[in-house]
Coordinates of C-alpha atoms and ligand atoms in Angstrom, one line a residue:
M9 CA 3.2 2.4 -1.0
R10 CA 1.2 2.7 2.0
A11 CA 1.0 1.4 5.8
A12 CA -2.9 -0.2 6.2
P13 CA -4.8 2.2 8.1
E14 CA -5.2 -0.3 11.0
D15 CA -1.8 -1.4 11.3
L16 CA -0.7 2.3 10.9
Q17 CA -3.0 2.9 14.5
A18 CA -1.4 0.0 16.1
A19 CA 2.3 1.5 15.5
V20 CA 0.7 5.3 16.7
R21 CA -0.7 3.1 20.0
A22 CA 2.6 1.7 20.6
L23 CA 4.9 4.9 20.3
R24 CA 3.1 6.6 22.6
A25 CA 2.1 4.1 24.6
G26 CA 5.9 4.2 25.3
E27 CA 6.4 0.4 23.3
L28 CA 8.7 0.4 20.2
V29 CA 7.3 0.4 16.6
A30 CA 9.8 -0.7 13.6
F31 CA 9.5 1.5 10.7
P32 CA 11.1 1.4 6.7
T33 CA 12.7 4.2 5.2
E34 CA 14.3 4.9 2.6
T35 CA 17.9 4.1 3.9
V36 CA 17.5 1.1 6.2
Y37 CA 14.5 0.6 8.9
G38 CA 14.3 2.2 11.8
L39 CA 13.6 1.0 15.5
G40 CA 11.7 4.0 16.6
A41 CA 10.1 5.7 19.9
D42 CA 8.5 9.1 21.3
A43 CA 11.7 11.2 21.2
R44 CA 9.7 13.0 24.1
N45 CA 9.8 9.5 26.5
P46 CA 13.0 8.7 27.5
A47 CA 11.8 6.2 29.3
A48 CA 10.8 4.5 25.9
V49 CA 14.2 5.9 24.5
R50 CA 16.0 4.1 26.7
R51 CA 14.2 1.0 25.9
I52 CA 15.7 1.1 22.5
F53 CA 19.2 1.0 24.0
T54 CA 18.3 -2.3 26.0
V55 CA 16.3 -4.0 23.0
K56 CA 19.7 -3.0 20.3
G57 CA 22.0 -4.3 23.4
R58 CA 23.9 -0.4 22.7
P59 CA 25.7 1.1 25.0
A60 CA 23.3 4.5 26.5
R61 CA 26.1 7.0 26.0
H62 CA 25.1 6.5 22.2
P63 CA 23.3 9.2 20.4
V64 CA 20.3 8.6 18.1
I65 CA 18.7 10.5 15.6
V66 CA 15.3 12.3 15.2
H67 CA 12.7 11.8 12.8
L68 CA 10.8 14.2 11.5
S69 CA 7.8 14.6 9.6
D70 CA 9.4 18.3 7.7
A71 CA 11.8 21.1 8.4
S72 CA 9.5 23.1 10.0
Q73 CA 9.5 21.1 13.8
L74 CA 13.0 22.0 13.6
A75 CA 13.3 24.9 15.3
E76 CA 11.3 22.4 18.2
W77 CA 14.9 20.2 18.2
A78 CA 17.5 22.7 17.5
R79 CA 18.1 25.7 18.6
E80 CA 20.5 27.0 16.1
I81 CA 20.0 26.2 12.4
P82 CA 23.4 27.5 10.2
S83 CA 22.6 28.8 7.0
A84 CA 24.4 26.2 6.0
A85 CA 22.5 23.5 7.7
Q86 CA 19.4 25.1 6.4
R87 CA 20.6 25.0 2.8
L88 CA 21.5 21.4 2.8
A89 CA 17.2 20.7 4.6
E90 CA 16.1 22.7 1.6
Q91 CA 17.8 20.9 -1.0
F92 CA 17.7 16.9 1.0
W93 CA 14.5 16.9 3.0
P94 CA 13.1 14.3 2.9
G95 CA 16.0 12.3 1.9
P96 CA 19.1 10.5 3.2
L97 CA 20.3 13.1 5.2
T98 CA 21.2 13.6 8.6
L99 CA 21.9 17.1 10.1
V100 CA 23.8 17.2 13.5
L101 CA 22.9 20.4 14.9
P102 CA 23.0 22.3 18.5
R103 CA 20.2 20.8 20.6
S104 CA 17.4 22.8 21.9
A105 CA 16.6 23.2 25.8
G106 CA 14.8 19.9 26.9
V107 CA 15.9 17.6 24.4
D108 CA 16.7 14.9 26.6
D109 CA 20.3 12.9 27.5
S110 CA 19.2 10.0 26.3
I111 CA 18.6 11.3 22.8
T112 CA 21.6 13.3 22.6
G113 CA 24.2 11.0 24.7
G114 CA 24.6 13.8 26.8
Q115 CA 26.4 15.3 24.1
D116 CA 25.3 19.2 23.4
T117 CA 24.1 18.9 19.6
V118 CA 21.1 16.4 17.9
A119 CA 20.8 14.3 15.1
L120 CA 18.2 15.5 13.1
R121 CA 16.5 13.9 9.8
V122 CA 13.1 14.1 8.1
P123 CA 12.6 11.0 6.0
A124 CA 11.3 10.7 2.5
H125 CA 10.2 7.0 2.7
P126 CA 6.0 7.0 2.6
I127 CA 5.5 4.6 5.2
A128 CA 7.9 6.7 7.5
Q129 CA 6.2 9.9 6.8
Q130 CA 2.8 8.1 7.3
L131 CA 4.0 7.2 10.5
L132 CA 5.4 10.4 11.3
T133 CA 2.4 12.5 10.2
A134 CA 0.1 10.7 12.2
F135 CA 2.1 10.4 15.3
G136 CA 2.9 13.8 15.1
G137 CA 5.9 14.8 16.8
G138 CA 9.1 13.1 16.4
I139 CA 10.9 9.5 17.0
A140 CA 13.8 8.5 18.0
A141 CA 15.1 5.9 15.3
P142 CA 18.8 4.2 15.0
S143 CA 18.8 1.1 12.5
A144 CA 16.8 -1.5 13.7
N145 CA 19.5 -4.3 14.8
R146 CA 21.4 -5.2 17.4
Y147 CA 24.0 -3.0 18.3
G148 CA 27.4 -4.0 15.8
R149 CA 25.6 -5.5 13.7
L150 CA 24.1 -5.6 10.3
S151 CA 21.1 -2.9 9.3
S152 CA 18.0 -4.0 8.4
T153 CA 16.6 -3.9 4.7
C154 CA 13.5 -5.4 5.1
A155 CA 10.9 -6.5 7.7
E156 CA 12.2 -10.2 8.1
H157 CA 15.8 -9.3 8.4
V158 CA 14.1 -6.7 11.7
R159 CA 11.9 -10.2 13.3
E160 CA 15.4 -12.0 13.3
E161 CA 17.3 -9.5 14.9
L162 CA 15.3 -7.9 17.5
G163 CA 12.7 -10.3 17.8
D164 CA 9.2 -9.7 19.9
A165 CA 10.8 -6.9 21.8
V166 CA 9.2 -4.8 19.0
K167 CA 5.6 -4.1 19.4
V168 CA 4.8 -3.2 15.8
V169 CA 6.5 -3.4 12.2
L170 CA 5.4 -2.0 9.8
D171 CA 6.2 -3.8 6.2
G172 CA 7.5 -1.6 3.8
G173 CA 9.0 -4.1 1.4
E174 CA 12.8 -4.1 0.6
C175 CA 14.4 0.1 1.4
P176 CA 15.6 1.9 -1.8
I177 CA 18.5 2.7 -1.0
G178 CA 19.8 0.0 1.8
L179 CA 23.0 1.9 3.4
E180 CA 22.6 4.7 6.3
S181 CA 22.2 8.5 5.4
T182 CA 24.9 10.9 5.3
I183 CA 25.6 12.5 8.0
V184 CA 26.8 16.1 8.6
A185 CA 28.0 18.0 11.7
F186 CA 28.2 21.6 11.6
S187 CA 30.6 22.8 14.7
N188 CA 32.8 25.9 14.8
G189 CA 31.5 27.3 11.4
G190 CA 32.4 24.3 9.7
V191 CA 30.6 21.8 8.0
R192 CA 31.5 18.2 8.2
L193 CA 31.2 14.4 7.0
L194 CA 30.4 12.1 9.6
R195 CA 29.3 9.6 7.9
P196 CA 28.8 8.6 3.7
G197 CA 25.9 7.8 2.1
R198 CA 24.0 8.1 -0.9
I199 CA 24.3 12.3 -0.8
T200 CA 28.2 12.3 -1.2
A201 CA 30.7 15.0 -0.2
G202 CA 30.3 15.7 -3.9
Q203 CA 27.1 17.1 -3.6
I204 CA 26.9 18.9 -0.3
G205 CA 30.3 20.7 -1.3
A206 CA 28.7 21.9 -4.7
L207 CA 25.9 23.1 -2.9
L208 CA 28.0 24.2 0.3
G209 CA 31.6 25.5 -1.3
E210 CA 33.0 23.9 1.8
L211 CA 32.8 20.4 3.6
V212 CA 35.6 19.3 5.4
V213 CA 35.3 14.1 5.5
G214 CA 36.1 12.4 8.1
A215 CA 35.7 12.7 11.8
D216 CA 38.1 14.8 14.3
E217 CA 38.9 14.9 18.0
S218 CA 36.1 17.7 19.1
S219 CA 33.7 15.9 16.3
P220 CA 30.3 14.8 18.2
R221 CA 30.9 10.6 18.9
V222 CA 29.5 8.4 16.2
P223 CA 28.9 4.8 17.6
G224 CA 29.4 3.7 13.2
S225 CA 32.6 5.2 13.1
T226 CA 33.8 3.3 16.0
A227 CA 35.8 0.1 14.6
A228 CA 33.0 -2.7 14.8
H229 CA 30.0 -1.6 13.0
Y230 CA 28.3 -3.2 10.6
A231 CA 29.9 -6.7 10.7
P232 CA 29.1 -9.8 10.3
S233 CA 29.7 -12.7 12.7
T234 CA 32.4 -15.1 10.1
P235 CA 35.1 -13.4 10.0
L236 CA 35.5 -11.1 6.5
R237 CA 38.1 -9.8 4.5
I238 CA 38.7 -7.2 1.7
V239 CA 41.0 -9.0 -1.2
P240 CA 42.6 -6.0 -3.9
A241 CA 39.8 -6.6 -6.7
G242 CA 42.2 -8.5 -9.2
Q243 CA 43.2 -11.4 -6.5
I244 CA 40.0 -12.6 -5.4
D245 CA 40.0 -15.6 -7.6
A246 CA 42.9 -16.8 -6.3
R247 CA 42.8 -16.0 -2.7
S248 CA 39.3 -17.9 -2.8
E249 CA 41.1 -20.7 -4.7
T250 CA 43.8 -20.6 -2.3
L251 CA 41.6 -20.7 1.0
S252 CA 39.2 -23.0 -0.1
Q253 CA 42.2 -25.7 -1.1
G254 CA 41.1 -29.0 0.9
G255 CA 37.4 -28.1 0.6
R256 CA 37.0 -25.6 3.2
R257 CA 33.8 -23.0 2.5
V258 CA 34.9 -19.7 1.4
A259 CA 32.3 -17.2 1.1
V260 CA 33.1 -14.1 -2.1
L261 CA 31.3 -11.3 -1.9
A262 CA 32.5 -9.8 -5.6
W263 CA 31.4 -6.9 -8.4
R264 CA 31.8 -9.5 -11.0
A265 CA 31.8 -13.8 -11.7
P266 CA 34.2 -15.9 -11.2
L267 CA 37.1 -16.7 -13.4
S268 CA 36.4 -20.3 -13.1
A269 CA 34.2 -22.0 -10.3
H270 CA 34.8 -23.9 -7.1
P271 CA 32.4 -25.9 -5.4
A272 CA 33.5 -24.9 -2.2
V273 CA 33.5 -21.1 -2.9
T274 CA 30.0 -19.7 -2.4
W275 CA 30.2 -16.6 -4.8
I276 CA 27.7 -13.5 -5.0
N277 CA 28.6 -11.4 -8.1
A278 CA 26.5 -8.2 -7.2
G279 CA 27.8 -6.5 -10.3
P280 CA 29.6 -3.2 -10.6
R281 CA 26.7 -0.8 -10.1
A282 CA 27.7 1.2 -7.2
Q283 CA 23.9 2.2 -5.9
Q284 CA 22.6 -1.7 -7.3
Y285 CA 25.4 -2.8 -4.8
G286 CA 25.0 -0.9 -2.1
H287 CA 21.0 -1.5 -2.0
D288 CA 21.9 -5.6 -1.9
L289 CA 24.9 -5.4 0.5
Y290 CA 23.4 -5.5 3.8
A291 CA 20.9 -8.3 2.3
H292 CA 24.3 -9.9 0.7
L293 CA 26.5 -10.0 3.7
R294 CA 23.5 -11.9 5.4
L295 CA 22.7 -14.6 3.5
L296 CA 26.8 -15.3 2.9
D297 CA 26.8 -15.1 7.0
K298 CA 24.7 -17.8 7.1
A299 CA 26.2 -19.9 4.0
G300 CA 28.3 -22.4 6.5
C301 CA 31.8 -20.6 5.6
A302 CA 35.2 -20.3 7.1
C303 CA 35.0 -16.4 6.0
I304 CA 33.7 -14.0 3.8
L305 CA 36.1 -12.6 1.1
V306 CA 35.1 -9.0 -0.7
Q307 CA 36.2 -8.1 -3.8
D308 CA 37.7 -4.5 -3.5
V309 CA 35.3 -1.9 -4.8
P310 CA 36.3 0.6 -7.5
D311 CA 37.7 4.3 -5.9
G312 CA 35.8 7.1 -6.7
E313 CA 32.8 8.9 -4.8
A314 CA 30.2 6.4 -6.1
W315 CA 31.7 3.9 -4.1
A316 CA 32.2 6.0 -0.6
A317 CA 29.2 4.8 1.3
V318 CA 29.4 1.0 0.7
R319 CA 33.9 1.1 0.8
D320 CA 32.8 3.1 4.1
R321 CA 30.6 0.5 5.6
L322 CA 32.9 -2.4 3.9
R323 CA 36.0 -1.4 5.7
R324 CA 34.2 -1.2 9.1
A325 CA 32.9 -4.6 8.6
A326 CA 36.1 -6.1 8.2
A327 CA 37.1 -4.3 11.4
G328 CA 34.4 -5.6 13.3
A329 CA 33.7 -9.6 11.8
G330 CA 36.4 -11.8 13.6
A331 CA 38.8 -9.1 14.1
G332 CA 40.9 -11.0 16.3
A333 CA 40.8 -14.4 14.4
S334 CA 43.1 -14.8 11.4
I335 CA 42.4 -16.3 7.9
T336 CA 45.4 -19.2 6.9
E337 CA 45.8 -20.4 3.9
A338 CA 44.9 -24.1 3.8
P339 CA 47.9 -26.3 4.2
Ligands
TXA401 O1 19.7 6.2 7.5 C1 19.9 6.0 9.1 O2 20.4 7.0 9.6 C2 19.2 5.6 9.8 C3 17.5 5.4 9.5 C4 16.6 4.6 10.6 O3 17.2 6.7 9.3 N1 19.0 5.3 11.0 C5 21.2 4.9 11.6 O4 20.4 4.9 13.1 O5 21.1 4.8 10.6 P1 21.6 5.0 13.8 O6 21.7 4.8 15.3 O7 22.2 3.3 13.6 O8 23.4 5.8 13.2 C6 22.9 6.9 13.1 C7 24.5 8.0 14.0 C8 24.9 6.7 15.1 O9 26.0 6.5 14.7 C9 25.1 8.2 16.1 O10 25.9 8.0 16.7 C10 24.5 9.1 15.2 O11 24.3 8.9 14.1 N2 24.6 10.3 15.5 C11 23.4 10.3 16.6 N3 22.9 11.8 17.3 C12 24.5 12.4 16.8 C13 25.1 13.5 17.6 N4 24.2 14.0 18.0 N5 26.0 13.5 17.3 C14 26.5 13.0 16.5 N6 26.5 11.7 16.0 C15 24.6 11.1 16.4
MG402 MG1 23.4 1.8 12.8

């Protein structure tokens, strides 16, 4: 898959002019700006409606550019980069002098990633520099996994949208930070804690107080507008039936078919395979969000590492989506 030369040129021109360009990566679409242009980076925050002190990831065409952005590359980070770049992994490293506060949120670290998607690679290579890019969605909302969702979220504020169809992974990159000599997983993704631990022989999962801020780890993130609740796997049929009594419309995201069909229940069977489920997750939640239902019930997903990234996004979606609203049983 390649971008047409004229689209690529338009995208590079836009970046050089300080405009925003949305582009596909293997994880989700990014909303990109020239990482060396603070005014352009600030525009990302305006368009997303995102608080200015939240840091963004800088995307690079290859690891040889690391030294321009990070002043120190621990050997563990080096090994991860060699193993997993280009790919769905973000490394949080001590920033170089000259990396602007608009990128780092004023912190002493910078998040760096070399994406594998051919169109992202084309864009980065043609542009020649770092591209700052958070996910291409409004703040706190579901990430975009296709070009239509980018337009839906951000409209005309994005000068160019490079259309690469559906993102192959569909969930955001794994984020790993290095501090005090330790290695810490800040956000689970396709590259698992097990894979990282196997390579490095050490890994701490989860943020602590001294960890860099990750807005993705605030509760209200990756959320649809409809209240969303996670239901124990075995109770999903009974709960959806009870809640839909009286004709109230209920949306369900499950990994199997319903035991019996109910007219007021919109049921998506996302299947039992973690990677496929993750690939479809945001598109499914968008669809259910538009179904005009009182709530979205999500059948809790299986335990185990294969589901860690999905589980993480579902927990956040439940915390963010209508968290204050109560979903009462129908009388
Ligand atoms: O897969 C991805 O990572 C996608 C694609 C576009 O690359 N990007 C993405 O960006 O998910 P965003 O901004 O939605 O999430 C990136 C996360 C944020 O939670 C941000 O706080 C964190 O990375 N981050 C960025 N810089 C950081 C830093 N210096 N320290 C800690 N976390 C950082
Ligand atoms: Mg995001």
